[in-house]
Short mmCIF file of C-alpha atoms in Angstrom, two decimals:
data_model
loop_
_atom_site.label_atom_id
_atom_site.label_comp_id
_atom_site.label_asym_id
_atom_site.label_seq_id
_atom_site.Cartn_x
_atom_site.Cartn_y
_atom_site.Cartn_z
CA MET A 5 5.12 -0.37 30.07
CA CYS A 6 2.59 -3.02 29.18
CA SER A 7 3.27 -4.89 32.46
CA THR A 8 2.93 -1.62 34.41
CA ARG A 9 -0.51 -1.09 32.91
CA GLN A 10 -1.36 -4.77 33.34
CA ARG A 11 -1.98 -5.31 29.62
CA SER A 12 -0.94 -8.19 27.43
CA CYS A 13 1.73 -7.29 24.90
CA GLN A 14 1.17 -8.81 21.44
CA TYR A 15 3.31 -8.43 18.35
CA GLU A 16 2.29 -10.01 15.10
CA ALA A 17 5.19 -12.15 13.88
CA GLU A 18 5.81 -12.88 10.25
CA GLN A 19 6.23 -16.43 9.00
CA GLY A 20 9.51 -17.92 10.28
CA GLU A 21 10.16 -14.90 12.53
CA SER A 22 10.94 -15.36 16.22
CA ARG A 23 9.19 -13.31 18.91
CA GLN A 24 12.46 -11.52 19.68
CA LYS A 25 12.85 -10.43 16.05
CA ALA A 26 9.23 -9.33 15.96
CA LEU A 27 9.81 -7.19 19.06
CA LYS A 28 12.91 -5.65 17.49
CA ARG A 29 11.10 -4.96 14.22
CA LYS A 30 8.26 -3.26 16.08
CA HIS A 31 10.73 -1.23 18.13
CA ASP A 32 12.60 -0.13 15.00
CA HIS A 33 9.33 0.84 13.35
CA LEU A 34 8.22 2.92 16.33
CA GLU A 35 11.62 4.57 16.59
CA ALA A 36 11.61 5.45 12.90
CA SER A 37 8.09 6.90 13.18
CA HIS A 38 9.08 8.91 16.25
CA ASN A 39 12.21 10.27 14.53
CA GLU A 40 10.22 11.15 11.43
CA LEU A 41 7.61 13.07 13.44
CA SER A 42 10.31 14.80 15.47
CA ASP A 43 12.16 15.85 12.31
CA PHE A 44 8.86 16.99 10.78
CA VAL A 45 8.06 19.28 13.73
CA THR A 46 11.62 20.64 13.83
CA CYS A 47 11.65 21.32 10.09
CA LEU A 48 8.17 22.87 10.18
CA ALA A 49 9.24 25.27 12.94
CA ARG A 50 11.81 26.79 10.59
CA GLN A 51 9.28 27.66 7.87
CA ASP A 52 7.41 30.89 7.28
CA ASN A 53 3.77 31.24 8.30
CA SER A 54 2.32 30.68 4.83
CA THR A 55 4.25 27.42 4.42
CA VAL A 56 3.18 26.21 7.88
CA LEU A 57 -0.48 26.87 7.09
CA ASP A 58 -0.17 25.16 3.73
CA VAL A 59 1.50 22.08 5.25
CA MET A 60 -1.06 21.81 8.06
CA ARG A 61 -3.85 21.95 5.51
CA LYS A 62 -2.29 18.97 3.76
CA VAL A 63 -1.94 17.12 7.08
CA ARG A 64 -5.65 17.62 7.74
CA THR A 65 -6.52 16.19 4.32
CA GLY A 66 -4.49 13.05 4.96
CA GLY A 67 -1.11 14.03 3.54
CA ASP A 68 1.72 11.58 4.13
CA ILE A 69 4.12 12.84 6.82
CA GLY A 70 7.12 11.33 5.05
CA ASP A 71 6.31 13.08 1.77
CA LEU A 72 5.66 16.39 3.54
CA LEU A 73 8.94 16.09 5.47
CA GLN A 74 10.86 15.46 2.27
CA SER A 75 9.17 18.47 0.66
CA LEU A 76 10.13 20.67 3.64
CA ARG A 77 13.69 19.40 3.58
CA SER A 78 14.01 20.16 -0.11
CA ARG A 79 13.16 23.78 0.66
CA THR A 80 15.94 24.21 3.18
CA ALA A 81 18.56 21.52 2.67
CA SER A 82 21.90 22.66 1.30
CA ARG A 83 22.95 21.14 -2.00
CA GLY A 84 25.65 18.50 -2.06
CA THR A 85 27.80 20.77 -4.17
CA SER A 86 27.77 23.40 -1.40
CA ILE A 87 25.59 25.81 -3.37
CA ASP A 88 23.81 28.08 -0.89
CA SER A 89 20.12 28.79 -1.29
CA GLY A 90 20.62 32.25 -2.77
CA ARG A 91 23.08 30.94 -5.33
CA ARG A 92 20.77 28.05 -6.24
CA GLU A 93 17.81 30.39 -6.68
CA LYS A 94 19.83 32.51 -9.09
CA GLN A 95 21.02 29.43 -10.98
CA ILE A 96 17.44 28.20 -11.37
CA LEU A 97 16.35 31.59 -12.68
CA LEU A 98 19.25 31.71 -15.13
CA LEU A 99 18.69 28.19 -16.40
CA SER A 100 14.95 28.72 -16.78
CA ASN A 101 15.56 31.81 -18.89
CA LEU A 102 18.09 29.90 -20.96
CA MET A 103 15.64 27.07 -21.67
CA GLN A 104 12.86 29.54 -22.47
CA GLY A 105 15.08 31.48 -24.86
CA THR A 106 15.71 31.26 -28.60
CA ASP A 107 18.98 29.30 -28.70
CA ALA A 108 19.41 25.92 -30.34
CA LEU A 109 20.68 22.87 -28.47
CA PRO A 110 24.42 23.20 -29.32
CA GLU A 111 24.59 26.75 -27.95
CA ILE A 112 22.78 25.66 -24.78
CA MET A 113 25.11 22.69 -24.26
CA HIS A 114 28.19 24.91 -24.63
CA PHE A 115 26.78 27.36 -22.08
CA LEU A 116 25.86 24.59 -19.64
CA GLU A 117 29.35 23.08 -19.70
CA ALA A 118 30.75 26.37 -18.44
CA PHE A 119 27.75 26.93 -16.18
CA VAL A 120 27.96 23.70 -14.17
CA ASN A 121 31.73 24.03 -13.82
CA ASP A 122 31.39 27.53 -12.33
CA MET A 123 33.46 29.02 -15.15
CA LEU A 124 31.02 31.89 -15.62
CA TRP A 125 30.77 33.23 -12.10
CA THR A 126 33.35 36.02 -12.20
CA ARG A 127 31.10 38.48 -10.35
CA GLU A 128 29.79 38.31 -6.80
CA PHE A 129 26.21 37.11 -6.61
CA TYR A 130 24.98 40.11 -4.66
CA GLU A 131 26.09 42.33 -7.56
CA ILE A 132 23.78 40.60 -10.04
CA ASP A 133 20.16 41.64 -9.77
CA LEU A 134 18.73 38.57 -11.46
CA ASP A 135 15.14 39.55 -10.62
CA LEU A 136 15.39 41.74 -13.69
CA LEU A 137 15.54 38.58 -15.81
CA ARG A 138 11.87 37.98 -15.14
CA ASN A 139 9.45 38.67 -18.01
CA ARG A 140 12.34 39.11 -20.45
CA LEU A 141 13.71 37.00 -23.27
CA PHE A 142 17.46 36.34 -23.31
CA ASN A 143 19.88 34.29 -25.36
CA VAL A 144 23.18 32.65 -24.44
CA ARG A 145 25.29 35.58 -25.53
CA THR A 146 23.34 38.08 -23.41
CA LEU A 147 23.28 35.80 -20.37
CA GLY A 148 27.03 35.35 -20.62
CA ARG A 149 27.54 39.13 -20.64
CA ILE A 150 25.23 39.55 -17.64
CA ILE A 151 27.19 37.05 -15.57
CA ALA A 152 30.70 37.93 -16.64
CA CYS A 153 30.68 41.71 -16.83
CA SER A 154 29.69 44.56 -14.57
CA VAL A 155 27.14 46.11 -16.94
CA PRO A 156 23.67 46.32 -15.30
CA ILE A 157 21.13 44.01 -16.88
CA HIS A 158 18.75 46.78 -17.88
CA GLN A 159 21.51 48.41 -19.95
CA ILE A 160 22.10 45.16 -21.83
CA SER A 161 18.54 44.11 -22.54
CA SER A 162 16.41 47.22 -22.33
CA PRO A 163 16.47 50.85 -23.48
CA SER A 164 18.76 53.07 -21.44
CA THR A 165 15.79 55.11 -20.32
CA VAL A 166 14.58 52.30 -18.10
CA HIS A 167 15.75 52.90 -14.56
CA LYS A 168 16.80 50.04 -12.31
CA SER A 169 14.76 51.06 -9.28
CA SER A 170 11.57 51.35 -11.29
CA LEU A 171 12.14 47.87 -12.72
CA ARG A 172 12.64 46.43 -9.26
CA GLN A 173 9.48 48.13 -8.06
CA SER A 174 7.40 46.77 -10.92
CA THR A 175 8.78 43.28 -10.31
CA ARG A 176 7.92 43.33 -6.63
CA GLN A 177 4.40 44.57 -7.31
CA THR A 178 3.35 41.76 -9.65
CA MET A 179 1.21 40.28 -6.89
CA VAL A 180 -0.36 43.61 -5.96
CA LEU A 181 -3.35 44.46 -8.13
CA ASP A 182 -5.30 47.68 -8.41
CA GLU A 183 -8.80 46.68 -7.32
CA SER A 184 -10.41 49.26 -9.59
CA LEU A 185 -8.70 47.70 -12.62
CA ASP A 186 -9.59 44.13 -11.62
CA THR A 187 -13.37 44.25 -11.83
CA PRO A 188 -14.93 41.03 -13.21
CA LEU A 189 -17.30 41.11 -16.16
CA VAL A 190 -20.15 39.92 -13.95
CA MET A 191 -20.44 38.72 -10.37
CA LEU A 192 -20.98 34.97 -10.29
CA PRO A 193 -21.74 32.59 -7.42
CA ALA A 194 -19.16 30.03 -6.31
CA ALA A 195 -21.91 27.73 -4.99
CA PRO A 196 -23.27 25.35 -6.12
CA TRP A 197 -20.64 24.99 -8.84
CA THR A 198 -17.49 24.39 -6.79
CA ARG A 199 -16.79 23.24 -3.27
CA ILE A 200 -13.15 24.41 -3.34
CA THR A 201 -13.88 28.04 -2.49
CA GLU A 202 -16.78 30.17 -1.27
CA ASP A 203 -15.22 33.39 -2.59
CA ASP A 204 -17.62 34.72 -5.24
CA LEU A 205 -15.20 37.51 -6.19
CA LEU A 206 -12.33 35.08 -6.84
CA VAL A 207 -14.55 32.83 -8.95
CA SER A 208 -15.87 35.83 -10.91
CA ARG A 209 -12.34 37.11 -11.58
CA LEU A 210 -11.12 33.70 -12.75
CA VAL A 211 -14.09 33.25 -15.08
CA THR A 212 -13.36 36.71 -16.51
CA ILE A 213 -9.74 35.72 -17.15
CA PHE A 214 -10.89 32.51 -18.85
CA LEU A 215 -13.32 34.33 -21.14
CA ASN A 216 -10.83 37.07 -22.00
CA TYR A 217 -7.89 34.75 -22.70
CA GLN A 218 -8.42 31.01 -23.17
CA ASN A 219 -11.97 31.21 -24.51
CA ALA A 220 -11.12 34.07 -26.85
CA TYR A 221 -8.81 31.74 -28.80
CA TRP A 222 -10.43 28.31 -28.40
CA ARG A 223 -14.16 29.04 -27.97
CA TYR A 224 -14.78 26.40 -25.35
CA VAL A 225 -18.10 27.95 -24.35
CA GLU A 226 -20.58 30.48 -25.67
CA ALA A 227 -19.89 33.25 -23.16
CA ASP A 228 -23.38 34.73 -22.88
CA LEU A 229 -25.13 31.37 -22.46
CA PHE A 230 -22.51 30.07 -20.03
CA LEU A 231 -22.65 33.20 -17.85
CA GLN A 232 -26.43 33.19 -17.83
CA ALA A 233 -26.60 29.55 -16.72
CA MET A 234 -23.86 29.95 -14.11
CA LYS A 235 -25.48 33.05 -12.64
CA LEU A 236 -28.84 31.28 -12.29
CA ALA A 237 -27.11 28.67 -10.09
CA GLN A 238 -29.76 26.04 -10.73
CA PRO A 239 -28.13 22.71 -11.58
CA PRO A 240 -28.59 20.51 -13.46
CA SER A 241 -28.16 22.73 -16.49
CA ASP A 242 -27.39 21.93 -20.12
CA LEU A 243 -25.04 24.92 -20.31
CA CYS A 244 -23.17 24.77 -16.99
CA SER A 245 -22.00 22.06 -14.60
CA PRO A 246 -19.60 21.66 -11.65
CA LEU A 247 -17.19 19.77 -13.92
CA LEU A 248 -17.17 22.61 -16.45
CA VAL A 249 -16.81 25.37 -13.84
CA ASN A 250 -13.94 23.67 -11.99
CA SER A 251 -12.20 23.07 -15.32
CA VAL A 252 -12.64 26.74 -16.21
CA LEU A 253 -11.24 27.84 -12.83
CA ALA A 254 -8.26 25.50 -13.18
CA MET A 255 -7.39 26.83 -16.64
CA ALA A 256 -7.83 30.47 -15.60
CA SER A 257 -5.58 29.97 -12.56
CA LEU A 258 -2.62 29.38 -14.89
CA SER A 259 -2.96 33.00 -15.99
CA ALA A 260 -3.66 34.45 -12.54
CA GLU A 261 -1.51 35.45 -9.57
CA TYR A 262 -4.13 35.74 -6.84
CA ARG A 263 -2.85 34.22 -3.62
CA ASP A 264 -5.78 31.80 -3.39
CA VAL A 265 -5.03 30.11 -6.72
CA PHE A 266 -1.65 28.87 -5.46
CA PHE A 267 -1.91 25.34 -4.11
CA GLU A 268 1.63 25.69 -2.77
CA ALA A 269 2.84 29.15 -1.82
CA ASP A 270 5.16 30.72 -4.42
CA ASP A 271 5.13 27.62 -6.65
CA TYR A 272 3.77 28.81 -9.97
CA THR A 273 3.34 25.28 -11.32
CA SER A 274 0.84 24.57 -8.50
CA ARG A 275 -1.62 27.27 -9.55
CA GLY A 276 -5.15 25.89 -9.89
CA ARG A 277 -4.22 22.39 -8.78
CA GLN A 278 -7.10 22.32 -6.28
CA PHE A 279 -9.64 23.11 -9.01
CA HIS A 280 -7.97 20.62 -11.36
CA GLU A 281 -8.20 17.81 -8.80
CA GLU A 282 -11.87 18.56 -8.18
CA ALA A 283 -12.55 18.54 -11.93
CA MET A 284 -10.72 15.21 -12.26
CA ARG A 285 -12.81 13.75 -9.43
CA LEU A 286 -16.01 14.79 -11.19
CA TRP A 287 -14.71 13.61 -14.54
CA ALA A 288 -13.83 10.17 -13.13
CA SER A 289 -17.36 9.82 -11.79
CA LEU A 290 -18.82 10.43 -15.26
CA ARG A 291 -16.28 9.02 -17.69
CA GLY A 292 -16.79 5.61 -19.22
CA LYS A 293 -20.57 5.62 -18.72
CA ASP A 294 -21.33 6.26 -22.38
CA LYS A 295 -22.37 3.27 -24.46
CA LEU A 296 -20.45 3.05 -27.70
CA GLY A 297 -21.22 0.63 -30.50
CA GLU A 298 -19.00 -2.17 -31.72
CA GLU A 299 -15.83 -1.01 -33.42
CA ASP A 300 -15.86 -1.30 -37.20
CA MET A 301 -12.37 -0.94 -38.68
CA ASP A 302 -13.71 -0.41 -42.19
CA SER A 303 -15.84 2.52 -41.03
CA LEU A 304 -13.00 3.82 -38.85
CA VAL A 305 -10.47 3.88 -41.69
CA GLN A 306 -12.99 5.47 -44.05
CA ALA A 307 -13.84 8.14 -41.48
CA ALA A 308 -10.13 8.85 -40.98
CA LEU A 309 -9.60 9.28 -44.73
CA ASN A 310 -12.57 11.62 -45.01
CA LEU A 311 -11.39 13.66 -42.02
CA ARG A 312 -7.86 13.84 -43.42
CA GLU A 313 -9.19 15.11 -46.74
CA LYS A 314 -11.26 17.81 -45.00
CA LEU A 315 -8.26 18.86 -42.91
CA TYR A 316 -6.05 19.02 -45.97
CA ASP A 317 -8.58 21.09 -47.93
CA TRP A 318 -9.02 23.48 -44.98
CA TYR A 319 -5.28 23.97 -44.62
CA GLU A 320 -4.67 24.51 -48.33
CA GLY A 321 -7.59 26.95 -48.40
CA LEU A 322 -6.16 29.32 -45.78
CA SER A 323 -6.06 32.93 -46.92
CA SER A 324 -2.68 34.36 -47.93
CA ASP A 325 -2.21 36.26 -44.66
CA LEU A 326 -2.73 33.04 -42.67
CA LYS A 327 -0.50 30.73 -44.72
CA TYR A 328 2.68 29.66 -42.99
CA ASP A 329 5.47 32.20 -42.89
CA LEU A 330 8.35 32.74 -40.48
CA ARG A 331 7.12 36.28 -39.84
CA LEU A 332 3.77 35.13 -38.42
CA PRO A 333 2.96 36.19 -34.84
CA ALA A 334 3.10 33.51 -32.16
CA PHE A 335 -0.60 32.65 -32.06
CA LEU A 336 -0.67 32.07 -35.84
CA HIS A 337 2.38 29.82 -35.56
CA GLU A 338 0.28 27.85 -33.09
CA ILE A 339 -2.54 27.37 -35.61
CA HIS A 340 -0.14 25.57 -37.96
CA CYS A 341 1.23 23.51 -35.07
CA GLU A 342 -2.31 22.59 -34.06
CA TYR A 343 -3.07 21.42 -37.60
CA LEU A 344 0.00 19.18 -37.70
CA CYS A 345 -0.76 17.95 -34.19
CA VAL A 346 -4.26 16.82 -35.22
CA ARG A 347 -2.86 15.10 -38.31
CA MET A 348 -0.12 13.38 -36.29
CA THR A 349 -2.59 12.17 -33.67
CA LEU A 350 -5.01 10.87 -36.31
CA ALA A 351 -2.30 8.94 -38.16
CA SER A 352 -0.46 7.54 -35.12
CA ASN A 353 -3.64 6.45 -33.28
CA LEU A 354 -5.09 4.75 -36.33
CA GLY A 355 -1.77 3.04 -37.04
CA ALA A 356 -1.64 1.73 -33.49
CA ARG A 357 -5.27 0.54 -33.69
CA LEU A 358 -4.63 -1.33 -36.95
CA GLN A 359 -1.47 -2.86 -35.52
CA SER A 360 -3.42 -4.23 -32.56
CA GLN A 361 -5.87 -6.11 -34.80
CA SER A 362 -5.52 -9.90 -34.67
CA SER A 363 -6.18 -10.18 -38.40
CA PRO A 364 -5.65 -7.58 -41.14
CA SER A 365 -8.70 -5.68 -42.33
CA GLU A 366 -9.60 -5.06 -45.95
CA PRO A 367 -11.89 -2.53 -47.62
CA ARG A 368 -15.49 -3.46 -48.31
CA SER A 369 -17.51 -2.35 -51.27
CA ARG A 370 -16.91 1.25 -52.17
CA GLY A 371 -19.61 3.79 -51.41
CA HIS A 372 -20.28 6.80 -53.63
CA HIS A 373 -20.82 9.10 -50.63
CA ASN A 374 -17.19 8.97 -49.51
CA ALA A 375 -14.87 11.84 -50.45
CA VAL A 376 -11.89 9.45 -50.58
CA GLU A 377 -12.13 5.72 -51.15
CA ALA A 378 -10.07 3.35 -49.00
CA ASP A 379 -7.45 1.17 -50.70
CA VAL A 380 -5.73 -1.92 -49.33
CA GLU A 381 -2.70 0.11 -48.17
CA HIS A 382 -4.96 2.27 -45.99
CA PHE A 383 -5.63 -0.79 -43.82
CA GLN A 384 -1.92 -1.35 -43.17
CA ALA A 385 -0.48 0.04 -39.93
CA ALA A 386 2.79 0.92 -41.67
CA TYR A 387 0.98 3.37 -43.96
CA TRP A 388 -0.28 5.47 -41.03
CA THR A 389 2.81 5.20 -38.82
CA SER A 390 4.94 6.33 -41.77
CA GLU A 391 2.64 9.31 -42.30
CA ALA A 392 2.77 10.15 -38.60
CA GLY A 393 6.59 10.17 -38.70
CA ASP A 394 6.63 12.37 -41.80
CA LEU A 395 4.26 14.85 -40.15
CA ALA A 396 6.34 14.82 -36.95
CA LEU A 397 9.45 15.86 -38.89
CA ARG A 398 7.52 18.81 -40.32
CA ALA A 399 6.22 19.68 -36.87
CA ALA A 400 9.79 19.64 -35.52
CA LYS A 401 10.76 22.21 -38.17
CA LEU A 402 7.86 24.46 -37.14
CA LEU A 403 8.94 24.14 -33.51
CA GLU A 404 12.49 25.08 -34.45
CA ASN A 405 11.25 28.17 -36.29
CA TYR A 406 8.95 29.18 -33.42
CA ARG A 407 11.65 28.69 -30.79
CA SER A 408 14.28 30.64 -32.70
CA LEU A 409 11.91 33.55 -33.27
CA HIS A 410 9.69 33.76 -30.17
CA GLY A 411 11.50 31.68 -27.56
CA LEU A 412 9.60 29.63 -24.96
CA LYS A 413 8.95 32.25 -22.30
CA PHE A 414 5.20 32.19 -23.04
CA VAL A 415 3.77 28.70 -23.35
CA LEU A 416 0.98 28.32 -25.90
CA PRO A 417 -1.04 25.09 -25.50
CA PHE A 418 -0.39 23.60 -28.92
CA ILE A 419 3.31 24.45 -28.92
CA PHE A 420 3.56 22.16 -25.88
CA GLN A 421 1.18 19.59 -27.39
CA THR A 422 3.09 19.52 -30.67
CA ALA A 423 6.45 19.16 -28.94
CA THR A 424 5.11 16.24 -26.88
CA THR A 425 3.36 14.47 -29.77
CA ALA A 426 6.28 14.85 -32.18
CA SER A 427 8.78 13.67 -29.55
CA PHE A 428 6.88 10.45 -28.81
CA ILE A 429 6.32 9.69 -32.50
CA LEU A 430 9.94 10.34 -33.48
CA LEU A 431 11.14 8.18 -30.60
CA GLY A 432 10.18 5.10 -32.60
CA HIS A 433 10.44 6.50 -36.11
CA ALA A 434 13.11 5.19 -38.45
CA PRO A 435 13.94 6.51 -41.96
CA THR A 436 11.96 4.86 -44.75
CA GLU A 437 13.88 2.52 -47.06
CA ASN A 438 15.34 4.12 -50.20
CA GLY A 439 14.38 7.53 -48.86
CA ARG A 440 10.71 6.97 -49.77
CA ARG A 441 8.35 9.35 -48.00
CA SER A 442 4.97 8.41 -46.64
CA PRO A 443 2.18 7.80 -49.21
CA ASP A 444 0.54 11.14 -48.43
CA ASP A 445 2.91 13.53 -50.22
CA ARG A 446 0.75 16.65 -50.30
CA LEU A 447 2.32 18.74 -47.55
CA HIS A 448 5.61 19.61 -49.23
CA SER A 449 4.88 23.32 -48.82
CA ILE A 450 5.84 22.76 -45.17
CA GLU A 451 9.55 22.26 -44.77
CA ALA A 452 10.63 19.19 -42.80
CA ILE A 453 13.71 18.24 -40.80
CA GLU A 454 15.15 15.34 -42.78
CA GLU A 455 16.76 13.26 -40.02
CA PRO A 456 14.53 11.71 -37.32
CA THR A 457 17.33 12.13 -34.76
CA SER A 458 17.56 15.87 -35.49
CA GLY A 459 13.77 16.15 -35.35
CA LEU A 460 13.66 14.38 -31.99
CA GLU A 461 16.47 16.60 -30.70
CA GLU A 462 14.56 19.77 -31.59
CA SER A 463 11.14 18.66 -30.34
CA LEU A 464 12.61 17.44 -27.04
CA ARG A 465 14.63 20.66 -26.68
CA CYS A 466 11.36 22.62 -26.89
CA LEU A 467 9.59 20.25 -24.50
CA LEU A 468 12.36 20.66 -21.91
CA GLY A 469 12.25 24.43 -22.33
CA ILE A 470 8.53 24.41 -21.57
CA ALA A 471 9.17 22.03 -18.65
CA THR A 472 11.03 24.76 -16.75
CA GLN A 473 7.72 26.43 -15.96
CA VAL A 474 4.87 23.99 -16.69
CA SER A 475 4.55 20.98 -14.41
CA ILE A 476 2.80 18.67 -16.87
CA ALA A 477 5.59 19.24 -19.40
CA ARG A 478 8.06 17.94 -16.81
CA GLY A 479 5.99 14.79 -16.48
CA ALA A 480 5.75 14.38 -20.26
CA ALA A 481 9.52 14.80 -20.63
CA LEU A 482 10.19 12.23 -17.89
CA MET A 483 7.73 9.79 -19.49
CA LEU A 484 9.43 10.18 -22.86
CA LEU A 485 12.93 9.61 -21.45
CA LYS A 486 11.80 6.58 -19.46
CA THR A 487 9.88 5.22 -22.45
CA ALA A 488 13.10 5.44 -24.46
CA LYS A 489 14.81 3.46 -21.69
CA ILE A 490 12.15 0.74 -21.80
CA MET A 491 12.20 0.61 -25.62
CA LYS A 492 16.02 0.43 -25.46
CA VAL A 493 16.27 3.39 -27.80
CA LYS A 494 19.74 4.92 -27.55
CA LEU A 495 19.32 8.67 -27.55
CA PRO A 496 22.15 10.90 -28.78
CA ASP A 497 24.44 12.36 -26.12
CA SER A 498 23.27 15.86 -27.03
CA ILE A 499 19.76 14.88 -25.98
CA MET A 500 20.74 13.02 -22.80
CA HIS A 501 23.02 15.66 -21.29
CA LEU A 502 20.36 18.38 -21.35
CA PRO A 503 17.58 16.73 -19.28
CA GLN A 504 20.13 15.56 -16.70
CA THR A 505 21.34 19.12 -16.21
CA VAL A 506 17.84 20.58 -16.19
CA ALA A 507 16.60 17.99 -13.70
CA GLU A 508 19.58 18.54 -11.41
CA ILE A 509 19.53 22.34 -11.34
CA ALA A 510 15.96 23.40 -12.08
CA TRP A 511 13.49 20.60 -11.32
CA GLY A 512 14.53 19.65 -7.83
CA ILE A 513 13.90 16.26 -6.24
CA LYS A 514 10.85 14.03 -6.73
CA ASN A 515 8.91 16.57 -8.78
CA ASP A 516 6.83 13.74 -10.23
CA ARG A 517 5.10 13.39 -6.84
CA SER A 518 3.06 16.52 -7.55
CA LEU A 519 1.79 15.21 -10.91
CA SER A 520 -1.75 13.91 -11.32
CA SER A 521 -2.94 13.57 -14.89
CA SER A 522 -4.26 11.17 -17.50
CA TYR A 523 -2.08 12.94 -20.06
CA PRO A 524 -1.02 11.68 -22.53
CA ASN A 525 -3.41 8.69 -22.18
CA TYR A 526 -6.67 10.65 -22.47
CA ALA A 527 -8.24 8.05 -24.75
CA LEU A 528 -7.91 5.20 -22.25
CA VAL A 529 -10.95 4.51 -20.07
CA ALA A 530 -11.32 1.86 -17.39
CA ALA A 531 -14.05 -0.71 -17.94
CA GLY A 532 -16.07 0.57 -14.97
CA GLY A 533 -15.56 4.23 -15.79
CA GLY A 534 -12.97 6.70 -14.57
CA ARG A 535 -9.26 6.60 -15.22
CA PRO A 536 -7.58 3.25 -15.99
CA GLU A 537 -5.47 1.74 -13.23
CA GLY A 538 -1.73 1.99 -13.70
CA LEU A 539 -1.77 4.19 -16.80
CA THR A 540 -1.98 7.71 -15.41
CA MET A 541 1.12 9.88 -15.58
CA GLU A 542 1.90 9.64 -11.88
CA GLU A 543 1.35 5.87 -11.79
CA LEU A 544 3.61 5.25 -14.76
CA LEU A 545 6.35 7.49 -13.37
CA ASN A 546 6.10 5.74 -10.01
CA LYS A 547 6.25 2.34 -11.73
CA TRP A 548 9.36 3.43 -13.64
CA SER A 549 11.00 5.15 -10.66
CA ASN A 550 13.82 2.61 -10.59
CA LEU A 551 14.80 3.50 -14.15
CA SER A 552 17.56 6.05 -14.47
CA VAL A 553 16.96 8.83 -16.99
#
């Protein structure tokens, strides 16, 4: 063709490569690219309109054709075990409900052994209306009855007065909202706060969700001041910024089902990803620009001791109706988990910082203004790592109590955070010699799981349960399992069988490609600002991709 057009044909040859091999390599590359594009067009033609529009939007923004083709194939390809798409969808729904339920690990493992060997499927799939599993909490015993018998699900799990058709109708109408009941608190402008959408109504609805749900518990912003500043739409403002607004919209999207909050159609874990990515872009442009003073280990340890004392006094001073009890509602369970999570993070981070010091630090002269004076042992990394492990065992017990009572259908932020933090700490925690507990022995009112292996088993069980519906939990679970591989920590078989089954049946292929987060390395900042190279969740998972889980 080049000779026909009277053009010189040049192929860049690698060192030691003949021209003939260079021609063949170029030909193979062009053929592979052509086949990939042809397969992409063929696969795209089989998708529904919403998927086609979503894929083309990604192509316009520079999406990789190979990644998009693999994503499309994963939607339609038949499983190697000859499970048709309808059967797989039902299996995913069943497994997700199982992992979000109240059962402990042994009961789940027994169920899964029968599940993966098709020992439970005595009924035809079309007879089982598994859509009725949505928004309900089930255990192994109930799921077994649903699969094996002919009793309708609503007769097993709900009062007999509930009629099947009405349940189906309510399920199908979850995306359909009554406009009159969905009026935002106040109409707010999308511009100039976000460039992701120009829909003022969507932005106003999402801000309303944020203020009614997330902000009601955590008080991120003062609602009246935030709304006033956002409505004025006059940046820069001390009370509102594009970073804050996009973060608010991303958080609110996790509790919304508007079509425009889905980054990928029908994928609930993708809700709000577009706002999250915009917030991360803005955050990276600002982070690391603060000027912090030189680190002083003596001041750092003293500050940690003072903070620990304040935390302890606050926790011991809780009123009787807030003190820990198995009968507490879910959000009060979370308060106790949050407390332990803060204590674990304080102890483990300080222990790691002390361990990284080239020479051991010692206390200086004691000051009368300090609530607690630092002793020599407080400057030893082992003191804080031991305390972190002791707190993690207590956190694992709280997770066990929460899971057995409330299940994991509804994911509260600090239930996930506690499961992640405790899992990573217990991964490297060994029992103390002679059974000695950590020096801080003032939390014995909180029961602890005695064995680190049992504590790790429970915290990871909860993390994997959350991972069936929250994308970042999947990434955290994968990071933990691959960290164990790198550390050469041999996990018990009971722990290893579960993630393999969950990943095979529920997570699909290459789910880590959709992850983009600094979690759990929030504290790391690159020298020039922004996120550090090679230490984000997606970069670490990509780096460890050759490690089997």
